[in-house]
Amino acid sequence: MSADSIIFGLTAFVVIAAAMMVVLNRHPMYSALYLVVTFLGLAVFYLQLNAPFLAAVQVIVYAGAIMVLFLFVIMLIGADKTMAGEDHLGVQRWLGGAFAVVLIGEIAYFLAGAHSTTPIARSYVPLIHSAADKTLYAPFGSVQALGSALFSQYLFAFEATSVVLIIAMVGVVILAKKRL
Amino acid sequence: MVPTSFYILISAVLFTIGALGVLVRRNAIVVFMCIELMLNASNLAFVAAARQYQQMSGQVFVFFVMVIAAAEVAVGLAIIITVFRNRETLDVDSVNELKN
């Protein structure tokens, strides 16, 4: 029982339990808080998977910005009250749960027979656009490796996301106006 | 070292829980949160695969998914607020006619 496995087990339990509480809880406020717990647990997973930069970005962007936005909206439009009204689903709710269990069982069955090798603990990836005579290497998952791939091989996608963000901002401002 | 298939299994479980939440819940904001849960499940699968094959492309893709998810949350919440402003309800079952 290495420390790696113990941390994985604990974090997996926390993440799955919090995700279940997101779906099962009656108050949207509590669902949002449980979702924050899920995101923090996923950040621990990213740390275990040699992705420290993504773990930090997960905490900053997902738990720190997106969920704060959710909580603002929940508190602004008063969604923290439970919803009244008739329930159209009835027995389909339980059928959905049963089918979800079946789906997870199928996935686990196929994954159990899958050929999964133990991955390499630590390796170095070559940086793209190194000098002509010498190839530079950076540890896998480090900021240098991520930046090197992001600004060379995926440069167009990087620039495109800036356009996407501008479009999203303009769209939100227009949607929020009371009168155009 | 934990095998990669364990992480893929966790990702699949999270995705199924998110899909269940989208189908079962009536509150529009909770449905939206379950969509975010599904996106994070796929992020976990990407990072696990990136470590398995030692390719940085997996982590770069997660980076882009996070950016797009942030933009999508902003626009989606603006839409939900607009719907709430016009219909006075957050129940996705009752917003079932196009004409106001």
Coordinates of C-alpha atoms in Angstrom, one line a residue:
Chain A
M1 CA 0.0 0.0 0.0
S2 CA 2.1 2.9 -1.2
A3 CA 1.4 6.5 -0.4
D4 CA 0.4 6.9 -4.0
S5 CA -2.4 4.3 -3.8
I6 CA -3.7 5.6 -0.4
I7 CA -3.9 9.2 -1.8
F8 CA -5.6 7.9 -4.9
G9 CA -8.1 6.0 -2.9
L10 CA -9.0 8.8 -0.5
T11 CA -9.2 11.4 -3.3
A12 CA -11.3 9.1 -5.5
F13 CA -13.8 8.5 -2.6
V14 CA -14.0 12.3 -1.9
V15 CA -14.5 13.2 -5.6
I16 CA -17.2 10.6 -6.3
A17 CA -19.0 11.2 -3.1
A18 CA -19.0 15.0 -3.7
A19 CA -20.2 14.4 -7.3
M20 CA -23.1 12.2 -6.0
M21 CA -24.0 15.0 -3.6
V22 CA -24.1 17.5 -6.4
V23 CA -26.7 15.5 -8.2
L24 CA -28.7 14.4 -5.2
N25 CA -28.9 17.5 -3.1
R26 CA -32.1 19.6 -3.0
H27 CA -30.5 23.0 -2.6
P28 CA -28.6 24.4 -5.5
M29 CA -26.3 26.3 -3.1
Y30 CA -25.1 23.0 -1.5
S31 CA -24.7 21.5 -5.0
A32 CA -22.4 24.3 -6.0
L33 CA -20.3 23.9 -2.8
Y34 CA -20.0 20.1 -3.3
L35 CA -18.9 20.8 -6.9
V36 CA -16.1 23.0 -5.5
V37 CA -15.0 20.0 -3.4
T38 CA -15.1 17.8 -6.6
F39 CA -12.9 20.3 -8.4
L40 CA -10.4 20.5 -5.6
G41 CA -10.2 16.7 -5.5
L42 CA -9.6 16.7 -9.2
A43 CA -6.7 19.1 -8.7
V44 CA -5.2 16.5 -6.3
F45 CA -5.5 14.0 -9.1
Y46 CA -3.8 16.3 -11.5
L47 CA -0.9 16.6 -9.1
Q48 CA -0.6 12.9 -8.9
L49 CA -0.6 12.7 -12.7
N50 CA 2.4 14.9 -13.2
A51 CA 0.4 18.0 -14.2
P52 CA 1.2 20.6 -11.5
F53 CA 0.4 23.6 -13.8
L54 CA -3.0 22.1 -14.6
A55 CA -3.7 21.5 -11.0
A56 CA -3.0 25.2 -10.2
V57 CA -5.1 26.3 -13.2
Q58 CA -7.9 24.0 -12.1
V59 CA -8.1 25.6 -8.6
I60 CA -7.7 29.2 -9.9
V61 CA -10.1 29.0 -12.9
Y62 CA -12.6 26.3 -12.0
A63 CA -12.9 26.6 -8.2
G64 CA -11.9 30.2 -8.0
A65 CA -13.7 31.8 -11.0
I66 CA -16.3 29.6 -12.5
M67 CA -17.8 28.4 -9.2
V68 CA -17.8 31.9 -7.8
L69 CA -19.7 33.0 -10.9
F70 CA -22.2 30.1 -10.2
L71 CA -22.6 31.1 -6.6
F72 CA -23.1 34.8 -7.6
V73 CA -25.9 33.8 -10.0
I74 CA -27.5 31.4 -7.5
M75 CA -27.6 34.1 -4.9
L76 CA -28.6 36.9 -7.3
I77 CA -31.7 35.2 -8.8
G78 CA -32.7 33.5 -5.6
A79 CA -32.3 30.0 -6.8
D80 CA -31.2 28.9 -3.3
K81 CA -34.8 28.0 -2.5
T82 CA -35.9 24.5 -3.4
M83 CA -38.1 24.2 -6.4
A84 CA -41.8 23.7 -6.0
G85 CA -44.0 22.2 -8.6
E86 CA -45.0 18.8 -9.8
D87 CA -42.5 16.2 -10.7
H88 CA -42.9 14.9 -14.2
L89 CA -40.3 12.2 -13.9
G90 CA -41.6 9.8 -11.4
V91 CA -40.3 6.3 -11.9
Q92 CA -37.9 7.4 -14.7
R93 CA -35.7 9.0 -12.0
W94 CA -35.0 5.6 -10.5
L95 CA -34.7 4.0 -13.9
G96 CA -32.1 6.7 -14.7
G97 CA -30.1 5.7 -11.7
A98 CA -30.3 2.0 -12.5
F99 CA -29.1 2.6 -16.0
A100 CA -26.2 4.8 -14.7
V101 CA -25.1 1.9 -12.5
V102 CA -25.3 -0.5 -15.5
L103 CA -23.3 1.9 -17.6
I104 CA -20.6 2.2 -14.9
G105 CA -20.5 -1.6 -14.6
E106 CA -20.0 -2.0 -18.4
I107 CA -17.2 0.5 -18.4
A108 CA -15.5 -1.2 -15.5
Y109 CA -15.9 -4.6 -17.1
F110 CA -14.2 -3.4 -20.3
L111 CA -11.5 -1.5 -18.4
A112 CA -10.7 -4.5 -16.2
G113 CA -9.7 -6.5 -19.3
A114 CA -7.9 -3.6 -20.9
H115 CA -4.2 -3.7 -21.4
S116 CA -3.0 -1.0 -19.1
T117 CA 0.7 -0.7 -18.5
T118 CA 2.1 1.1 -15.6
P119 CA 3.2 4.4 -17.0
I120 CA 6.7 5.8 -16.7
A121 CA 7.3 7.7 -13.5
R122 CA 9.3 10.6 -14.8
S123 CA 10.6 11.4 -18.2
Y124 CA 11.8 14.3 -20.1
V125 CA 10.1 15.6 -23.2
P126 CA 12.0 17.5 -25.9
L127 CA 11.1 21.2 -26.2
I128 CA 10.0 22.1 -29.7
H129 CA 12.0 24.8 -31.4
S130 CA 15.1 24.1 -29.5
A131 CA 18.4 25.4 -30.8
A132 CA 19.7 24.0 -34.0
D133 CA 22.6 22.1 -32.5
K134 CA 21.2 21.1 -29.1
T135 CA 17.8 19.8 -28.1
L136 CA 16.5 21.1 -24.9
Y137 CA 14.5 18.9 -22.6
A138 CA 12.1 19.7 -19.8
P139 CA 10.4 17.4 -17.3
F140 CA 7.0 16.0 -18.4
G141 CA 4.2 18.1 -17.1
S142 CA 6.3 21.1 -16.3
V143 CA 5.4 24.7 -17.3
Q144 CA 8.2 24.7 -19.8
A145 CA 7.0 21.7 -21.6
L146 CA 3.4 22.9 -21.6
G147 CA 4.4 26.3 -22.8
S148 CA 6.6 24.9 -25.5
A149 CA 3.8 22.8 -26.9
L150 CA 1.2 25.6 -26.5
F151 CA 3.1 28.3 -28.3
S152 CA 4.5 26.3 -31.1
Q153 CA 2.4 23.3 -32.1
Y154 CA -0.9 24.7 -30.9
L155 CA -0.3 28.4 -31.5
F156 CA -3.3 28.8 -33.8
A157 CA -5.7 27.3 -31.3
F158 CA -4.2 29.5 -28.6
E159 CA -4.9 32.6 -30.7
A160 CA -8.4 31.3 -31.6
T161 CA -9.3 31.0 -27.9
S162 CA -8.5 34.7 -27.4
V163 CA -11.2 35.4 -30.1
V164 CA -13.6 33.0 -28.3
L165 CA -13.1 34.9 -25.1
I166 CA -13.8 38.2 -26.7
I167 CA -16.9 36.9 -28.3
A168 CA -18.1 35.4 -25.0
M169 CA -17.6 38.7 -23.2
V170 CA -19.5 40.7 -25.9
G171 CA -22.3 38.1 -25.8
V172 CA -22.6 38.3 -22.1
V173 CA -22.8 42.0 -22.1
I174 CA -25.4 42.1 -24.7
L175 CA -27.5 39.4 -23.0
A176 CA -27.3 41.2 -19.7
K177 CA -28.7 44.5 -21.0
K178 CA -32.3 45.2 -20.2
R179 CA -32.8 47.0 -23.4
L180 CA -30.6 46.7 -26.4
Chain B
M1 CA 2.1 3.9 -9.2
V2 CA -1.6 3.8 -9.9
P3 CA -2.5 2.3 -13.3
T4 CA -4.0 4.5 -15.9
S5 CA -7.2 2.5 -16.1
F6 CA -8.1 3.4 -12.6
Y7 CA -8.1 7.1 -13.5
I8 CA -10.2 6.4 -16.6
L9 CA -12.7 4.5 -14.5
I10 CA -13.0 7.5 -12.1
S11 CA -13.4 9.7 -15.1
A12 CA -16.2 7.4 -16.5
V13 CA -18.0 7.4 -13.1
L14 CA -17.9 11.1 -12.9
F15 CA -19.1 11.5 -16.4
T16 CA -22.0 9.1 -15.7
I17 CA -23.0 11.0 -12.6
G18 CA -22.9 14.2 -14.5
A19 CA -25.1 12.8 -17.3
L20 CA -27.5 11.5 -14.7
G21 CA -27.7 14.9 -13.1
V22 CA -28.4 16.6 -16.5
L23 CA -31.3 14.2 -17.1
V24 CA -32.8 14.1 -13.7
R25 CA -32.6 17.5 -12.2
R26 CA -35.0 20.3 -13.0
N27 CA -33.2 23.3 -11.8
A28 CA -31.4 24.9 -14.8
I29 CA -28.4 25.9 -12.7
V30 CA -27.9 22.4 -11.3
V31 CA -28.1 21.0 -14.8
F32 CA -25.4 23.4 -15.9
M33 CA -23.2 22.4 -13.0
C34 CA -23.6 18.7 -14.0
I35 CA -22.4 19.7 -17.5
E36 CA -19.3 21.2 -15.9
L37 CA -18.9 17.9 -14.0
M38 CA -18.9 16.0 -17.3
L39 CA -16.3 18.4 -18.8
N40 CA -14.0 17.8 -15.8
A41 CA -14.4 14.1 -16.1
S42 CA -13.1 14.3 -19.7
N43 CA -10.3 16.5 -18.5
L44 CA -9.2 13.8 -16.0
A45 CA -9.2 11.2 -18.8
F46 CA -7.0 13.5 -21.0
V47 CA -4.5 14.1 -18.2
A48 CA -4.3 10.4 -17.4
A49 CA -3.8 9.5 -21.1
A50 CA -1.1 12.2 -21.3
R51 CA 0.8 10.6 -18.5
Q52 CA 0.4 7.1 -20.0
Y53 CA 1.8 8.0 -23.4
Q54 CA 4.1 10.9 -22.2
Q55 CA 2.6 13.4 -24.6
M56 CA 2.1 17.0 -23.7
S57 CA -0.8 17.2 -26.1
G58 CA -3.1 15.8 -23.5
Q59 CA -2.4 18.6 -21.1
V60 CA -2.6 21.2 -23.8
F61 CA -6.0 20.0 -24.7
V62 CA -7.1 20.2 -21.0
F63 CA -5.9 23.8 -21.0
F64 CA -8.1 24.6 -24.0
V65 CA -11.1 22.8 -22.5
M66 CA -10.7 24.9 -19.3
V67 CA -10.7 28.1 -21.4
I68 CA -13.7 27.1 -23.4
A69 CA -15.6 25.9 -20.3
A70 CA -15.0 29.3 -18.7
A71 CA -16.4 31.1 -21.7
E72 CA -19.3 28.7 -21.9
V73 CA -20.2 29.2 -18.2
A74 CA -20.3 32.9 -18.7
V75 CA -22.6 32.8 -21.7
G76 CA -24.7 30.0 -20.3
L77 CA -25.3 31.8 -17.0
A78 CA -26.2 34.9 -18.9
I79 CA -28.8 32.9 -20.9
I80 CA -30.2 31.4 -17.7
I81 CA -30.5 34.8 -16.1
T82 CA -32.3 36.1 -19.2
V83 CA -34.7 33.2 -19.2
F84 CA -35.4 33.8 -15.5
R85 CA -36.0 37.4 -16.2
N86 CA -38.6 36.6 -18.8
R87 CA -40.3 33.5 -17.4
E88 CA -39.8 33.9 -13.6
T89 CA -38.9 30.3 -13.3
L90 CA -35.8 28.1 -13.4
D91 CA -37.6 24.9 -14.0
V92 CA -36.4 23.4 -17.3
D93 CA -39.5 21.4 -17.6
S94 CA -41.8 24.4 -17.7
V95 CA -39.8 26.3 -20.3
N96 CA -41.3 24.3 -23.1
E97 CA -42.7 26.8 -25.6
L98 CA -40.7 29.1 -27.8
K99 CA -43.2 31.9 -27.8
N100 CA -43.4 34.0 -24.6

